[in-house]
Coordinates of C-alpha atoms in Angstrom, one line a residue:
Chain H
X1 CA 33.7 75.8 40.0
X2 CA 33.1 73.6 43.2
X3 CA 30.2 71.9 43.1
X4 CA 28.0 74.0 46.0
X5 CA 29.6 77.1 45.3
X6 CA 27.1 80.2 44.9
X7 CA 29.9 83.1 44.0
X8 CA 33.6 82.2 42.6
X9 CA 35.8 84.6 42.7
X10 CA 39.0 84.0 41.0
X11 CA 41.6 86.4 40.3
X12 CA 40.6 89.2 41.0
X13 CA 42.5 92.7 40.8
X14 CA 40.3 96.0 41.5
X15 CA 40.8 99.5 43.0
X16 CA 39.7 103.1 43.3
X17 CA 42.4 104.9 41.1
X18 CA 43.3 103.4 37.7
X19 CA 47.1 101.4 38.3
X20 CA 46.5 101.2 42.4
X21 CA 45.1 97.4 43.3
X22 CA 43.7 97.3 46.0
X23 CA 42.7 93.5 45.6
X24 CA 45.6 91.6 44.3
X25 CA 45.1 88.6 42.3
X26 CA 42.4 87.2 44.5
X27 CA 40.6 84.0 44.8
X28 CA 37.6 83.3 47.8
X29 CA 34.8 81.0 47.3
X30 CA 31.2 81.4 49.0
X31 CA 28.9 78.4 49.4
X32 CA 25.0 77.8 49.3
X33 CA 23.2 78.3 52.9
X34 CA 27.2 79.0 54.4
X35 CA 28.2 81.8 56.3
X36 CA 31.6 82.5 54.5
X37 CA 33.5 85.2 57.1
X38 CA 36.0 87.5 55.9
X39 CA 38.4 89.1 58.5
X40 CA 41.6 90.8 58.6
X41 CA 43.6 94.2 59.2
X42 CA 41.8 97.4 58.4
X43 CA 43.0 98.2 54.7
X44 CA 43.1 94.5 53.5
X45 CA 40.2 95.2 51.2
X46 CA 37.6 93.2 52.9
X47 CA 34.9 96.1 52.2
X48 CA 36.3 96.9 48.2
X49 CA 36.4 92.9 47.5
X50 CA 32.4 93.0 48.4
X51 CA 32.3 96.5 46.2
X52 CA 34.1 94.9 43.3
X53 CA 32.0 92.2 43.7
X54 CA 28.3 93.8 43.6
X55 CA 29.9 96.1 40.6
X56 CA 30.1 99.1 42.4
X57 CA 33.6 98.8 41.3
X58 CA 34.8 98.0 38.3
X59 CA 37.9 95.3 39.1
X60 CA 40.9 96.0 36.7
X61 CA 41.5 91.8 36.0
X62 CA 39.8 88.5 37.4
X63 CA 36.4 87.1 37.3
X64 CA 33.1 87.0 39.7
X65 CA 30.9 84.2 38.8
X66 CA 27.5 83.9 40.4
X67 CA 25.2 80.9 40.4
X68 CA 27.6 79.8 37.1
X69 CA 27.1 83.1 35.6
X70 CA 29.6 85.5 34.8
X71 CA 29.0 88.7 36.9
X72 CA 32.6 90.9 36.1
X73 CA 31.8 94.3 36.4
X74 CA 28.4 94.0 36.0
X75 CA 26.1 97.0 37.3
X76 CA 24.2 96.9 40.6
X77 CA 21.3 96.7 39.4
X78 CA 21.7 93.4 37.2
X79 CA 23.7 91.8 40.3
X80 CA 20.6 92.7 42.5
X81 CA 17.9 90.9 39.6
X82 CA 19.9 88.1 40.1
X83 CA 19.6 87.5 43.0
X84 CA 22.9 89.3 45.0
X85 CA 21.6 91.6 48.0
X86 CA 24.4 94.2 49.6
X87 CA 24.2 95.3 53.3
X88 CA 26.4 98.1 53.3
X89 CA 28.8 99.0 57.0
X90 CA 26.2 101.9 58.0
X91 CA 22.6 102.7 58.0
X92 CA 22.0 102.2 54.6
X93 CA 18.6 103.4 54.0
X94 CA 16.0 106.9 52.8
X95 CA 16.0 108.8 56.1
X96 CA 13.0 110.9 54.3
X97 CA 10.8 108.0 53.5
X98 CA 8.5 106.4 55.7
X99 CA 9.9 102.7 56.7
X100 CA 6.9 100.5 54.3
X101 CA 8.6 103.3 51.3
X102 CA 11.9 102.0 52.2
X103 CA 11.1 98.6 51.7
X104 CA 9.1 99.1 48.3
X105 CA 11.8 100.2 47.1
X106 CA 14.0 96.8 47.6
X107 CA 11.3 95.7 45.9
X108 CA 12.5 97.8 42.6
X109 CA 13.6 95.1 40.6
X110 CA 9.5 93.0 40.3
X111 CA 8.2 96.5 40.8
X112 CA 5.5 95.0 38.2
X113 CA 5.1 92.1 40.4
X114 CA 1.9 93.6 43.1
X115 CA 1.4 89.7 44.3
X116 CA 5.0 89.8 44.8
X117 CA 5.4 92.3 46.4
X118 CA 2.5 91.9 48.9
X119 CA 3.8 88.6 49.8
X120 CA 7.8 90.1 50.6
X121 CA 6.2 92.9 52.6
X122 CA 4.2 89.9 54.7
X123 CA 7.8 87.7 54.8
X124 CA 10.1 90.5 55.9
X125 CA 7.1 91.6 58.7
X126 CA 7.2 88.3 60.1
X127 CA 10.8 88.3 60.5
X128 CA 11.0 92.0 61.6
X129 CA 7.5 92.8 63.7
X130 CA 8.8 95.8 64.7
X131 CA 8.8 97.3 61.3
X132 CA 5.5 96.6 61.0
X133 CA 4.7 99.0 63.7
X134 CA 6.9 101.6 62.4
X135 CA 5.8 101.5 58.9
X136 CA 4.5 104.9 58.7
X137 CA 7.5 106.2 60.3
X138 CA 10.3 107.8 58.5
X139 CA 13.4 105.8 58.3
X140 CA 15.0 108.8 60.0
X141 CA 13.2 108.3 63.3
X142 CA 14.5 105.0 64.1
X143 CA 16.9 104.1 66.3
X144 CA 20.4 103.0 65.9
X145 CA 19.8 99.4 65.7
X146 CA 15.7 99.3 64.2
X147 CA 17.9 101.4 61.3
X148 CA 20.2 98.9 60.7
X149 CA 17.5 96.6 60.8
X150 CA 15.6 98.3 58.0
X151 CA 18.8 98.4 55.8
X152 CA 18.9 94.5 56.1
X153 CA 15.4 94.1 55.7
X154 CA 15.2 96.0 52.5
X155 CA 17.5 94.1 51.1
X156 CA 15.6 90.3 52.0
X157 CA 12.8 92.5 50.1
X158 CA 14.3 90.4 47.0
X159 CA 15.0 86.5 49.0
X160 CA 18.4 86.8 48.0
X161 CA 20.5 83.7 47.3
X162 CA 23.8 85.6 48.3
X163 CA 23.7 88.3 50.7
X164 CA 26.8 90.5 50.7
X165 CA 27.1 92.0 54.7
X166 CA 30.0 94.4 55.1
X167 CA 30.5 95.0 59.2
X168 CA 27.1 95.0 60.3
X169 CA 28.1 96.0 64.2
X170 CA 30.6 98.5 63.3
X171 CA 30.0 101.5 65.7
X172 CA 27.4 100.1 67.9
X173 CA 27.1 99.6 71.5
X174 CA 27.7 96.1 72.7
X175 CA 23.5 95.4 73.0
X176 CA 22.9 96.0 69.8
X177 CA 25.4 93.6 68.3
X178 CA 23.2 90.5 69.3
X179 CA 20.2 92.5 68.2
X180 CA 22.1 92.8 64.3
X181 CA 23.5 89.1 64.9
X182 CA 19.9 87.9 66.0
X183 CA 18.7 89.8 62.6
X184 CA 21.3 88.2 60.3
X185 CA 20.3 85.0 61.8
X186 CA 16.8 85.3 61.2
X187 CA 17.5 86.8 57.5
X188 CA 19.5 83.6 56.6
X189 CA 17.1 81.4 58.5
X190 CA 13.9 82.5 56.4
X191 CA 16.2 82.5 53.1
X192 CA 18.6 79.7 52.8
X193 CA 20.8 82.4 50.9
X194 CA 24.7 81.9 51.0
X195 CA 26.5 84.6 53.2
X196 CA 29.3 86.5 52.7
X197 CA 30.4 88.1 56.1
X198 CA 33.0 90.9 56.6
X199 CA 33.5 91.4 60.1
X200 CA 36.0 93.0 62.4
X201 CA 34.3 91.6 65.4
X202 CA 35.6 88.4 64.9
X203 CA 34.8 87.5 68.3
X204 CA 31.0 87.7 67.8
X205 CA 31.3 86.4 64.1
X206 CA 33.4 83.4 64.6
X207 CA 30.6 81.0 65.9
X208 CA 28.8 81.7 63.4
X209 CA 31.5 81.1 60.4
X210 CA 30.8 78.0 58.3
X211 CA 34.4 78.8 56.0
X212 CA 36.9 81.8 56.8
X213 CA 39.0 83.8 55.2
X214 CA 41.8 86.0 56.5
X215 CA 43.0 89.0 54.1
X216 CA 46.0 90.9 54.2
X217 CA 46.9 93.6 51.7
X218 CA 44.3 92.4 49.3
X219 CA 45.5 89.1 49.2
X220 CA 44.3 85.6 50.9
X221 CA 46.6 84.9 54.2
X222 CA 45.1 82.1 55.5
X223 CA 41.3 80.2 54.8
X224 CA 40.2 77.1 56.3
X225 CA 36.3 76.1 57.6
X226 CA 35.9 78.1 60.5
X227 CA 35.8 75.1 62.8
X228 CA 39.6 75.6 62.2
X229 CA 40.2 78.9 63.6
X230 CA 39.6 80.0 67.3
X231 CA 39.8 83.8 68.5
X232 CA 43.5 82.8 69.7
X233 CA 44.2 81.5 66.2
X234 CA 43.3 84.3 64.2
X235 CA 44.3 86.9 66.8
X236 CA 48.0 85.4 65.8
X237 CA 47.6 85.3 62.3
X238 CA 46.4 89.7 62.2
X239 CA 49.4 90.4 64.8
X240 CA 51.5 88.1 62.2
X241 CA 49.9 90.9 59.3
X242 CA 50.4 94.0 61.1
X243 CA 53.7 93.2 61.9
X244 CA 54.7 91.7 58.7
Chain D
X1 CA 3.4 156.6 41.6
X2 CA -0.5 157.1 42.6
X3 CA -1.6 154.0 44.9
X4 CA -4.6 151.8 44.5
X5 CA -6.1 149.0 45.5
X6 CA -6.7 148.0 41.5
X7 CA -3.4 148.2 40.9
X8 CA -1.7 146.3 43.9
X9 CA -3.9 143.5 43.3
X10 CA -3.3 143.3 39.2
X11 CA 0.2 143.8 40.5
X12 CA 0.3 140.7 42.7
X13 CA -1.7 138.8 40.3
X14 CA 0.5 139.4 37.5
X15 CA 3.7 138.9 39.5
X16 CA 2.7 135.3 41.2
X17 CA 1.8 134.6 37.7
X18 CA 5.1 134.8 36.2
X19 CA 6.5 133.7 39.9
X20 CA 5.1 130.6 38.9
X21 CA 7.3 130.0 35.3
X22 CA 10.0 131.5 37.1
X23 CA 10.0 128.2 39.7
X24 CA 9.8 126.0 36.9
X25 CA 13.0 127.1 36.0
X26 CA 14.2 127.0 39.2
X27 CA 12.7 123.6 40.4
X28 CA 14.3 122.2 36.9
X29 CA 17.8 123.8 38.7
X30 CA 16.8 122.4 42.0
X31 CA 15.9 118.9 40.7
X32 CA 18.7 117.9 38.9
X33 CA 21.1 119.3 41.5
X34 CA 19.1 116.7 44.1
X35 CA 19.8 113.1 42.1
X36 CA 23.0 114.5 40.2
X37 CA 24.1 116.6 42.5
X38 CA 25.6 119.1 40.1
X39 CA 24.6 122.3 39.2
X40 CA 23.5 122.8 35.4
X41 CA 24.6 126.0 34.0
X42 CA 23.3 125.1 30.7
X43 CA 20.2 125.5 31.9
X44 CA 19.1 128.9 30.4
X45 CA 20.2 127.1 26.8
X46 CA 17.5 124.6 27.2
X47 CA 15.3 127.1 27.7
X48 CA 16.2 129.0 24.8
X49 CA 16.0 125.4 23.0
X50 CA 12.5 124.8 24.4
X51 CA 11.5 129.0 23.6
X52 CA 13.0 127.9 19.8
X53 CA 10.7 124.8 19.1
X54 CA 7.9 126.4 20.2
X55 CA 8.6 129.4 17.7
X56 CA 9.4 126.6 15.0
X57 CA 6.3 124.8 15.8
X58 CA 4.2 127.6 15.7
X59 CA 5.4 129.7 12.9
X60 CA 6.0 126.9 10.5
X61 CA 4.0 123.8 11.3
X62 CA 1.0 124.2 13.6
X63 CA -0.5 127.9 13.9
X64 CA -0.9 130.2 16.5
X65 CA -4.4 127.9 17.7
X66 CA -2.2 124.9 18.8
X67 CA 0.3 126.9 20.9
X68 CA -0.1 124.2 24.0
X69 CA 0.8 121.1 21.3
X70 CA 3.7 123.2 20.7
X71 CA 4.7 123.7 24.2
X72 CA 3.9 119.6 24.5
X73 CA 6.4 119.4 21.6
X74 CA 8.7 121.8 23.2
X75 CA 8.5 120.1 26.4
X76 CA 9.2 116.9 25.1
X77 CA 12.0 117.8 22.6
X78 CA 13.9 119.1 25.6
X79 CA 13.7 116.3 27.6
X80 CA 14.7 113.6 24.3
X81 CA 17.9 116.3 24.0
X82 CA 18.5 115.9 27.9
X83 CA 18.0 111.9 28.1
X84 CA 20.4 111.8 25.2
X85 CA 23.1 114.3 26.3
X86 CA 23.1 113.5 30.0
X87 CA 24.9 109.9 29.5
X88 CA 27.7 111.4 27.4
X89 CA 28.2 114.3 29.3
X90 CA 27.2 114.1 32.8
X91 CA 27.7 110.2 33.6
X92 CA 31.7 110.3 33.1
X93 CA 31.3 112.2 36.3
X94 CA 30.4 108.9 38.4
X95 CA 31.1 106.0 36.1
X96 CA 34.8 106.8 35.9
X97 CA 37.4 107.1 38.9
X98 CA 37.2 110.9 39.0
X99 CA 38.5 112.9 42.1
X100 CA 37.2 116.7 41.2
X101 CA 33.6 116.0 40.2
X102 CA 32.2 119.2 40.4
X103 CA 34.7 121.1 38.6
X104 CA 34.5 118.5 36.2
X105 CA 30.5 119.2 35.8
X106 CA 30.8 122.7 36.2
X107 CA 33.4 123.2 33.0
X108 CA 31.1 120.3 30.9
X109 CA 27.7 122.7 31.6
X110 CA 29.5 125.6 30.9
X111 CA 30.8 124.3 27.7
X112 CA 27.5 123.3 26.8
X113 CA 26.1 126.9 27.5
X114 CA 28.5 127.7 25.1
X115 CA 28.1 125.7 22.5
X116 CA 24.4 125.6 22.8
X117 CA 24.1 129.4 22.1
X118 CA 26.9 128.9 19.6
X119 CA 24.8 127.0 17.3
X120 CA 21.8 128.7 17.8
X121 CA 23.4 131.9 16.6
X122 CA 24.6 129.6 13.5
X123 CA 21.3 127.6 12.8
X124 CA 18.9 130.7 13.4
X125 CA 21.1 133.8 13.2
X126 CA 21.3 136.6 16.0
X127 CA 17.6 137.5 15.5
X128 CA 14.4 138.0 17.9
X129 CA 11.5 135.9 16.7
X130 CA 8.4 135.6 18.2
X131 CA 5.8 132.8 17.8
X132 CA 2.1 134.1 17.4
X133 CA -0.3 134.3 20.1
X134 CA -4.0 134.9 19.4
X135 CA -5.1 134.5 22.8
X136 CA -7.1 137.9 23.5
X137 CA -7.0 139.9 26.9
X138 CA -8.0 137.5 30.0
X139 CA -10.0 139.7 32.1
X140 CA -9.5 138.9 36.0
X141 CA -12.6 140.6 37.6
X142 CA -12.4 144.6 36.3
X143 CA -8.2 143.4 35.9
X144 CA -7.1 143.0 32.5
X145 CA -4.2 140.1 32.4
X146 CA -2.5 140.0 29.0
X147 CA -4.1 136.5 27.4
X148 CA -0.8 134.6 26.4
X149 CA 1.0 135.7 30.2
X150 CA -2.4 133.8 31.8
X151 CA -1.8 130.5 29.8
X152 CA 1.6 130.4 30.5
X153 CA 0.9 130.5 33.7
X154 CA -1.8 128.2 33.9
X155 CA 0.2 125.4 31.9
X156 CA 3.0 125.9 34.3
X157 CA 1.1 125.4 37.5
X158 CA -0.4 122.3 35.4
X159 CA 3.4 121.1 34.8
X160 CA 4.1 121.6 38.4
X161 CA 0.8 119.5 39.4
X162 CA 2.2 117.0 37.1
X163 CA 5.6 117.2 38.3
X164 CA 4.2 117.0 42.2
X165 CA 1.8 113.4 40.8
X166 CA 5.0 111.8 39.3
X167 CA 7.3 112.1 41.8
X168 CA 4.7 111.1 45.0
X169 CA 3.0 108.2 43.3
X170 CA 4.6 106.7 40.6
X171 CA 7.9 104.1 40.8
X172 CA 10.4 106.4 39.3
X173 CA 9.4 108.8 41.3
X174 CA 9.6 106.9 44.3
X175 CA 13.0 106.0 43.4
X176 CA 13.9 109.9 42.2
X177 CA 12.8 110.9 46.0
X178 CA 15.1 107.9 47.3
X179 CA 18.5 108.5 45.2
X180 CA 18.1 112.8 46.4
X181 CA 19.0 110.8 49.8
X182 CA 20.9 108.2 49.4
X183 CA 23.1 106.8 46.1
X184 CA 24.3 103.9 47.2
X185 CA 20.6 102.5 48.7
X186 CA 19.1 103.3 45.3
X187 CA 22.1 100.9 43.9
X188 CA 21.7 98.5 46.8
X189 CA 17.9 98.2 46.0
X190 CA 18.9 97.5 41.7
X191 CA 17.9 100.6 40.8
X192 CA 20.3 101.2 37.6
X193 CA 21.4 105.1 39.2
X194 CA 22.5 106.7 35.7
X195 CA 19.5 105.7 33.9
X196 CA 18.0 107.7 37.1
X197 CA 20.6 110.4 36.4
X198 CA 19.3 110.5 32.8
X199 CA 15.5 110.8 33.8
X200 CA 16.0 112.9 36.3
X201 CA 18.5 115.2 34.7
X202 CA 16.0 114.9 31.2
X203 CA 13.3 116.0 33.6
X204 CA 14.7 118.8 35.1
X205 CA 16.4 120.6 31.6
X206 CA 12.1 119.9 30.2
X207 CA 10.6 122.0 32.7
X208 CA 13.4 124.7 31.4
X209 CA 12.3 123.9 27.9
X210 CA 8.4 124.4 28.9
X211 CA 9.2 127.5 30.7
X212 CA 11.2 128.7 27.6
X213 CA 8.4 127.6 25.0
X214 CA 5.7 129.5 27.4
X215 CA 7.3 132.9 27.4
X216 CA 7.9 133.1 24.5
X217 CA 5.8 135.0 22.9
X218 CA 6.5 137.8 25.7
X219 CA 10.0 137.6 26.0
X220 CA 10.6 137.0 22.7
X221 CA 13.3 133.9 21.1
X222 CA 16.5 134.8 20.3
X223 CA 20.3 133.0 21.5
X224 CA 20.4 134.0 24.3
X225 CA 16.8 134.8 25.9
X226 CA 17.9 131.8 28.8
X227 CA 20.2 133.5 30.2
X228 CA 18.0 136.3 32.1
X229 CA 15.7 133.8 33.2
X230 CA 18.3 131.0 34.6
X231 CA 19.8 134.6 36.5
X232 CA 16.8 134.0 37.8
X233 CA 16.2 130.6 38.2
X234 CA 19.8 130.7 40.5
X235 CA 18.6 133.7 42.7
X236 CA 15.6 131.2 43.4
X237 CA 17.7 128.7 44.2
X238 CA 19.6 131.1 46.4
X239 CA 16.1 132.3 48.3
X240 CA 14.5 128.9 48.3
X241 CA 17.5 126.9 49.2
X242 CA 19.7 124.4 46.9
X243 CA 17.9 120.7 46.6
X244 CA 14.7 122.0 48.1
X245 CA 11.6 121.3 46.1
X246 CA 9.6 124.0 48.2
X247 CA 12.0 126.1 48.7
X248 CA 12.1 126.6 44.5
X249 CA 8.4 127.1 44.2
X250 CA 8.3 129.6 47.3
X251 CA 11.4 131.3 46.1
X252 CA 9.9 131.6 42.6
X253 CA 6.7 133.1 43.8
X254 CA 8.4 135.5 46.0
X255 CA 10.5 136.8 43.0
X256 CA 7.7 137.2 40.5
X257 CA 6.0 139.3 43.8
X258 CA 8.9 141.1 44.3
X259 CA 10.0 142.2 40.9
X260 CA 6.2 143.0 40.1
X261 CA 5.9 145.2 43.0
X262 CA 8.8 146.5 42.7
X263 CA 8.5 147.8 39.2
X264 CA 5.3 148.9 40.0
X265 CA 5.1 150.9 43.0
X266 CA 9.6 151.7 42.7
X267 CA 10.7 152.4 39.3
X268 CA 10.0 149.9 36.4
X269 CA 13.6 149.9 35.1
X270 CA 14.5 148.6 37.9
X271 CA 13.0 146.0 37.6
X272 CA 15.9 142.8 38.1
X273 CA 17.6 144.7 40.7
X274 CA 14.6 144.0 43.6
X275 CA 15.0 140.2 42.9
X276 CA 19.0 140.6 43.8
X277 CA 18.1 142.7 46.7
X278 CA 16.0 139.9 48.2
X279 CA 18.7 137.3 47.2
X280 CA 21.2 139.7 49.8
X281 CA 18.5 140.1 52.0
X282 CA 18.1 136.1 52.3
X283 CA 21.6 135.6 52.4
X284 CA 21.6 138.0 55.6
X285 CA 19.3 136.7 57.6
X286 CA 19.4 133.1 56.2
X287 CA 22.0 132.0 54.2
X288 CA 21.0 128.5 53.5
X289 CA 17.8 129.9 51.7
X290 CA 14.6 129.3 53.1
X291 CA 14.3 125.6 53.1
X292 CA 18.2 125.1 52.1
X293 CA 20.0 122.3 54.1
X294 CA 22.8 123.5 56.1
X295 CA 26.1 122.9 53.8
X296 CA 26.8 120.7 51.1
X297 CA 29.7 118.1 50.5
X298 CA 32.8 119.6 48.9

């Protein structure tokens, strides 16, 4: 394992039906306070490697190794006491509970902890005001982007060390992109956590990639630090993919 | 049938009253159906499990004085069963690649029905036993209420208060109100979801189990005394709505009325029909239920 490497992936082989890879023998690292970007073709298995990762797959072969600990196939719930946070594609949060219920409950895992908790709820205020206002709202009420905002904030309700963010602008109009971006920012700003980015907006996520990686039917094509690749550079490298 | 005023109101009285163990049955149905989203149809057995302690506990070990510790015991012995047999039968449903869930849960419960009542039948035999009640008429103004049908009821709305305090201010219920919503946020936010499933599925099969100990010493203990009342619990489920917590405690209400009035003012015999003509009423004019959402997944 290198040296300033938060998660080591090595390996790896998982899927959703038994026999059917859909990650084949793959191998990414993810550094401390680095955004590492994942890109590629739709179906490359950018958003089952981060699934197979956090445990909510089980991968068939390989190992995931986090902060030096083996994490392979581990459940959710041990992954997120460690320290690994998940910010799933869509709104990801309890449309029925007000926002402040949301965010006790990414505080499940030091549920015990009241001084804890009090001080997370003051953290992720200061880095999302607005939240604050709305915390007697229901999730449900919020727009488009304060929604994705709440699913992110939840999950800094823990100060992650690695925060797992699967397309965070999918679906959203062009405004709201710098509004998630600005978030993220912020997020890894307050944290120091190491970032593991999958993105099909590679034009937004590019500046912002410390290490990329480019997958193609589950496998790595190309990686490099991201001063390496320009939107020209990787634009060849998916036509390359999609055409074979 | 000679109307009065006495007589409509002991006749609402007594039908909210058993209204009320009627939603316990159903909210058990409704609960579980919520985090696990699958339908137990073994839930009339673990009311016949819960109506089978109670006779045990009773008859053998406590007297006809501690009837509530037996219902406790009942109560509790139901939920152990539950916590135990959920992971074995209902997690395979979500822990393994499985493309037909529901059918998959559906023929599980089902078998469980059946062996359930299977080995009642072999550990107790095909009789009707009845635990002892010495609880003496309950008089409701001039109304006379039969004693053990008024603490039934009473423990039941307790149960439901209970119920109501656990899942608005505790943690698990907090996180119980959060999976009904959303699976993959509860698992985002390190909640371990089948040890959720378990509680919540434990949870739901007790309330059958209370509602079973409660009754019976009016509707008796014998195999298969669940199956009449989970009839029932489902036709709530139908009126109130599938998932909604309101929707099984109105719909169970409005049932107890129903069949009471019915059978009073009607024709007694007819008692379970009324229920089933509300259920096609409902289904008329609203076929999500009451409070029922407007379609579920597959």
């Amino acid at each position: 394992m290198t040296a300033s490497a938060t998660l080591e992936v090595t390996d790896l082989n998982a899927g959703y039906v038994p026999g059917v890879d859909i990650l084949s023998h793959l191998s990414i690292t993810a550094a401390k306070n680095a955004v590492t970007l994942i890109i590629g073709p739709n179906g490359a298995g950018k958003s089952t490697l981060l699934r197979a990762i956090f445990g909510l797959l089980k991968p068939s072969t390989g190992r995931v190794v986090f902060d030096g600990k083996d994490v392979t196939g581990a459940n959710p719930s041990t992954l997120k006491a460690s320290g690994v946070s998940y910010v799933t594609q869509d709104i990801n949060s309890f449309p029925l509970l007000t926002v402040e219920e949301n965010l006790l409950m990414g505080a499940w895992v030091f549920r015990r902890d009241a001084p804890r908790i009090a001080r997370q709820f003051e953290q992720v205020y200061a880095m999302f005001p607005i939240l604050k206002e709305k915390r007697r709202d229901r999730a449900g009420s919020l727009s488009g982007g304060q929604g994705r905002m709440l699913s992110v904030a939840r999950e800094m309700m823990t100060s992650p060390s690695l925060l797992l963010i699967d397309e965070p602008t999918v679906g959203l109009a062009p405004n709201l992109v710098a509004q998630v971006y600005e978030t993220l920012a912020a997020a890894r700003a307050a944290t120091g956590a190491a970032v593991l980015l999958v993105e099909q907006n590679v034009e937004e996520a590019l500046p912002l990639a410390d290490h990329l990686y480019l997958l193609n039917l589950g496998q790595v094509k190309a990686h490099g630090p991201g001063r390496e690749f320009d939107n020209a550079r990787v634009r060849a490298l998916v036509q390359e993919c999609l055409l074979g | 049938m000679i109307f009065s005023t006495e007589l409509l109101i002991q006749t609402v009285i007594s039908g909210l009253m058993v209204g009320v163990l009627y939603a316990l049955m159903a909210l058990g149905i409704t609960f579980i159906y919520s985090i696990v989203k699958t339908i137990n149809w073994a839930m009339g057995e673990f009311y016949m499990i819960g109506s089978y302690i109670q006779f045990v506990a009773v008859h053998f070990l406590l007297g006809p004085r501690w009837w509530w510790l037996a219902a406790l015991i009942s109560m509790a012995g139901t939920f152990l069963i539950g916590l135990l047999l959920e992971p074995i039968l209902i997690k395979p449903m979500y822990s393994r690649p499985m493309q037909r869930r529901d059918d998959y849960a559906t023929v599980v419960t089902i078998a469980l029905l059946l062996l359930l009542r299977s080995l009642a039948v072999a550990l107790g035999g095909p009789y009707q036993y009845r635990p002892e009640s010495d609880l003496s008429v309950i008089w409701i103004g001039p109304l006379p209420q039969e004693g053990a049908r008024v603490a039934a009821s009473v423990c039941a709305l307790l149960a439901l208060a209970a119920f109501w305090i656990v899942i608005k201010k505790t943690w698990i219920g907090l996180a119980l109100r959060a999976a009904a919503q959303n699976r993959i946020a509860v698992q985002t936010s390190g909640v371990d979801v089948y040890r959720l499933d378990a509680v919540a599925f434990a949870i739901g099969v007790a309330l059958a189990g209370l509602a079973g100990a409660l009754l019976a010493p009016l509707f008796m203990v014998f195999p298969t005394n669940g199956a009449v009342t989970s009839v029932k619990g489902f036709e709530i489920i139908v009126i109130g709505g599938l998932g909604s917590i309101p929707g099984a405690l109105i719909g169970g209400l409005l049932l107890g009325l129903v069949e009471s009035l019915g059978a009073a003012f009607i024709s007694s015999p007819y008692q379970n029909v009324y229920g089933f003509l509300l259920v096609i009423l409902i289904l008329i004019v609203k076929p999500n239920g009451l409070f029922g959402e407007r379609g579920r997944e597959a």
